[in-house]
């Protein structure tokens, strides 16, 4: 009943806390013979790493990954791959006020209510430090699905959205927001700076597109591809909504507007639209798989909020310490990783059943 593992044939387990000596992942079920070294994983961790701009937490973590097992002479052996990342920049004293009062919106109260005990240093296991382990495991998953290209980006911050007409994939890596629209990225500098200086925070929508997913991945009924993507994205800290394809907007369309008409194509049908996000009946159609993920604003803010302490007494909390002013920014590489982990698992399960 501990639920720290995800996946079926390609399965990973994460372990560790924000202020423990290290955290990591064990990836089990990875096919043998894949070329794997730390260099295949590190770039993805570097994208998620804290402290790379003034728009993220100033916690300085190198997030250097070490592979402890499952690789021999540079290739996966088919045995569990253990990945470890050391925590080097903990400042537990920053969390003395979190010990005395619950941060509204964070997991403090819920962890106490469930376990009767909590590691308040950096939020313990509820901290998004854990997402570094997901990103490391996701880098291994990508090796299982070389035919797929996964790209995520920030679509809006604080309600200020990109202009879809200005979308430029090359721009995503050029600014600290993973933003594909240079003009929006420039606006977001002032927006996020303003929130940070006010001691506040902002939410964000992250979009993701997986190209190259062949028709056939996904296992009805209880392992539908869309259901597993939603579950994977929803398991990310601070995620409060997931849409596949047009998502909620589809509910406002008529049947003919929402159809993805098909024509005969060369070897595969040609689709004239992709409202469904590349998934029908829980199975990929061969179109790009698309999803959008809503991140709430960071709960740890300097602006005082009414709350209670562990003894039930009324108080207020202004959370000091180092926090992301907009968690959705560093959520972008985490969304990509979770999509890779779902797709790798679904690919192996499809092969297992259908050959
Ligand atoms: C990449 C990333 C970084 C985060 N950084 C912070 C942070 O600095 N401060 C904070 O209060 N929450 C942060 N969060 C969100 C919390 O971890 C999350 O809100 C908390 O665990 C409660 O879980 P829930 O929001 O899913 O209910 C971050 C989330 C992500 C994805």
mmCIF file of N, CA and C and ligand atoms in Angstrom, residues 48 57 103 105-107 126-128 131 236-240 295-296 298-300 322-324 327 330-331 334, ligand 1:
data_model
loop_
_atom_site.group_PDB
_atom_site.id
_atom_site.type_symbol
_atom_site.label_atom_id
_atom_site.label_comp_id
_atom_site.label_asym_id
_atom_site.label_seq_id
_atom_site.Cartn_x
_atom_site.Cartn_y
_atom_site.Cartn_z
ATOM 1 N N UNK A 48 15.712 20.470 -15.503
ATOM 2 C CA UNK A 48 14.806 20.599 -14.354
ATOM 3 C C UNK A 48 15.474 21.237 -13.139
ATOM 4 N N UNK A 57 13.535 28.453 -7.849
ATOM 5 C CA UNK A 57 14.090 28.462 -6.509
ATOM 6 C C UNK A 57 15.614 28.620 -6.555
ATOM 7 N N UNK A 103 1.222 24.944 5.904
ATOM 8 C CA UNK A 103 1.103 25.848 4.754
ATOM 9 C C UNK A 103 -0.189 25.506 4.005
ATOM 10 N N UNK A 105 -2.563 24.851 1.142
ATOM 11 C CA UNK A 105 -2.265 24.500 -0.254
ATOM 12 C C UNK A 105 -1.151 23.489 -0.373
ATOM 13 N N UNK A 106 -0.286 23.407 0.637
ATOM 14 C CA UNK A 106 0.788 22.406 0.600
ATOM 15 C C UNK A 106 0.288 21.129 1.283
ATOM 16 N N UNK A 107 1.183 20.146 1.396
ATOM 17 C CA UNK A 107 0.755 18.829 1.879
ATOM 18 C C UNK A 107 0.899 18.683 3.396
ATOM 19 N N UNK A 126 6.836 15.046 0.267
ATOM 20 C CA UNK A 126 5.896 15.785 -0.586
ATOM 21 C C UNK A 126 6.603 16.852 -1.421
ATOM 22 N N UNK A 127 7.890 17.064 -1.165
ATOM 23 C CA UNK A 127 8.636 18.064 -1.932
ATOM 24 C C UNK A 127 8.842 17.598 -3.371
ATOM 25 N N UNK A 128 8.854 18.569 -4.273
ATOM 26 C CA UNK A 128 9.087 18.233 -5.684
ATOM 27 C C UNK A 128 10.557 17.920 -5.965
ATOM 28 N N UNK A 131 10.800 14.906 -7.962
ATOM 29 C CA UNK A 131 10.605 14.868 -9.419
ATOM 30 C C UNK A 131 11.937 14.751 -10.159
ATOM 31 N N UNK A 236 2.118 14.408 -10.616
ATOM 32 C CA UNK A 236 3.178 15.412 -10.442
ATOM 33 C C UNK A 236 2.712 16.446 -9.415
ATOM 34 N N UNK A 237 3.614 16.854 -8.554
ATOM 35 C CA UNK A 237 3.289 17.846 -7.527
ATOM 36 C C UNK A 237 2.673 19.093 -8.155
ATOM 37 N N UNK A 238 1.628 19.582 -7.523
ATOM 38 C CA UNK A 238 0.982 20.863 -7.876
ATOM 39 C C UNK A 238 0.123 20.798 -9.137
ATOM 40 N N UNK A 239 -0.038 19.609 -9.737
ATOM 41 C CA UNK A 239 -0.890 19.510 -10.924
ATOM 42 C C UNK A 239 -2.346 19.369 -10.493
ATOM 43 N N UNK A 240 -3.196 20.194 -11.063
ATOM 44 C CA UNK A 240 -4.615 20.186 -10.692
ATOM 45 C C UNK A 240 -5.536 19.923 -11.862
ATOM 46 N N UNK A 295 -0.753 23.561 -13.654
ATOM 47 C CA UNK A 295 -0.039 23.636 -12.372
ATOM 48 C C UNK A 295 -0.618 24.787 -11.556
ATOM 49 N N UNK A 296 -0.904 24.530 -10.321
ATOM 50 C CA UNK A 296 -1.403 25.601 -9.449
ATOM 51 C C UNK A 296 -0.229 26.518 -9.049
ATOM 52 N N UNK A 298 2.490 28.198 -6.598
ATOM 53 C CA UNK A 298 3.249 27.687 -5.451
ATOM 54 C C UNK A 298 2.547 28.035 -4.141
ATOM 55 N N UNK A 299 2.449 27.060 -3.255
ATOM 56 C CA UNK A 299 1.771 27.301 -1.972
ATOM 57 C C UNK A 299 2.642 28.082 -0.992
ATOM 58 N N UNK A 300 3.951 27.877 -1.050
ATOM 59 C CA UNK A 300 4.856 28.534 -0.084
ATOM 60 C C UNK A 300 5.113 29.958 -0.538
ATOM 61 N N UNK A 322 13.566 29.133 0.268
ATOM 62 C CA UNK A 322 13.756 29.266 -1.177
ATOM 63 C C UNK A 322 12.672 28.466 -1.903
ATOM 64 N N UNK A 323 11.861 29.172 -2.666
ATOM 65 C CA UNK A 323 10.753 28.508 -3.350
ATOM 66 C C UNK A 323 10.641 28.985 -4.795
ATOM 67 N N UNK A 324 10.067 28.129 -5.614
ATOM 68 C CA UNK A 324 9.813 28.506 -7.003
ATOM 69 C C UNK A 324 8.649 29.485 -7.035
ATOM 70 N N UNK A 327 5.850 27.066 -10.078
ATOM 71 C CA UNK A 327 6.360 25.685 -10.148
ATOM 72 C C UNK A 327 6.180 25.070 -11.533
ATOM 73 N N UNK A 330 9.511 24.680 -13.880
ATOM 74 C CA UNK A 330 10.331 23.469 -13.745
ATOM 75 C C UNK A 330 9.486 22.205 -13.887
ATOM 76 N N UNK A 331 8.195 22.386 -13.973
ATOM 77 C CA UNK A 331 7.322 21.238 -14.238
ATOM 78 C C UNK A 331 7.426 20.758 -15.684
ATOM 79 N N UNK A 334 9.431 17.698 -16.170
ATOM 80 C CA UNK A 334 8.806 16.603 -15.412
ATOM 81 C C UNK A 334 7.639 16.019 -16.227
HETATM 82 C C1 LIG B 1 9.164 21.367 -10.196
HETATM 83 C C2 LIG B 1 8.325 21.703 -8.996
HETATM 84 C C3 LIG B 1 8.830 22.547 -8.021
HETATM 85 C C4 LIG B 1 8.070 22.857 -6.887
HETATM 86 N N1 LIG B 1 8.586 23.747 -5.978
HETATM 87 C C5 LIG B 1 7.816 24.129 -4.937
HETATM 88 C C6 LIG B 1 8.282 25.113 -4.029
HETATM 89 O O1 LIG B 1 9.393 25.645 -4.164
HETATM 90 N N2 LIG B 1 7.470 25.461 -2.989
HETATM 91 C C7 LIG B 1 6.224 24.907 -2.818
HETATM 92 O O2 LIG B 1 5.524 25.260 -1.881
HETATM 93 N N3 LIG B 1 5.758 23.991 -3.681
HETATM 94 C C8 LIG B 1 6.521 23.580 -4.718
HETATM 95 N N4 LIG B 1 6.036 22.637 -5.585
HETATM 96 C C9 LIG B 1 4.693 22.072 -5.381
HETATM 97 C C10 LIG B 1 4.582 21.169 -4.146
HETATM 98 O O3 LIG B 1 5.523 20.120 -4.197
HETATM 99 C C11 LIG B 1 3.148 20.632 -4.046
HETATM 100 O O4 LIG B 1 2.229 21.673 -4.138
HETATM 101 C C12 LIG B 1 2.931 19.908 -2.734
HETATM 102 O O5 LIG B 1 3.654 18.697 -2.736
HETATM 103 C C13 LIG B 1 1.457 19.571 -2.465
HETATM 104 O O6 LIG B 1 0.987 18.688 -3.439
HETATM 105 P P1 LIG B 1 -0.197 19.066 -4.437
HETATM 106 O O7 LIG B 1 0.009 20.474 -4.844
HETATM 107 O O8 LIG B 1 -0.014 18.114 -5.600
HETATM 108 O O9 LIG B 1 -1.479 18.874 -3.697
HETATM 109 C C14 LIG B 1 6.781 22.301 -6.736
HETATM 110 C C15 LIG B 1 6.265 21.465 -7.730
HETATM 111 C C16 LIG B 1 7.015 21.167 -8.865
HETATM 112 C C17 LIG B 1 6.443 20.277 -9.922
#
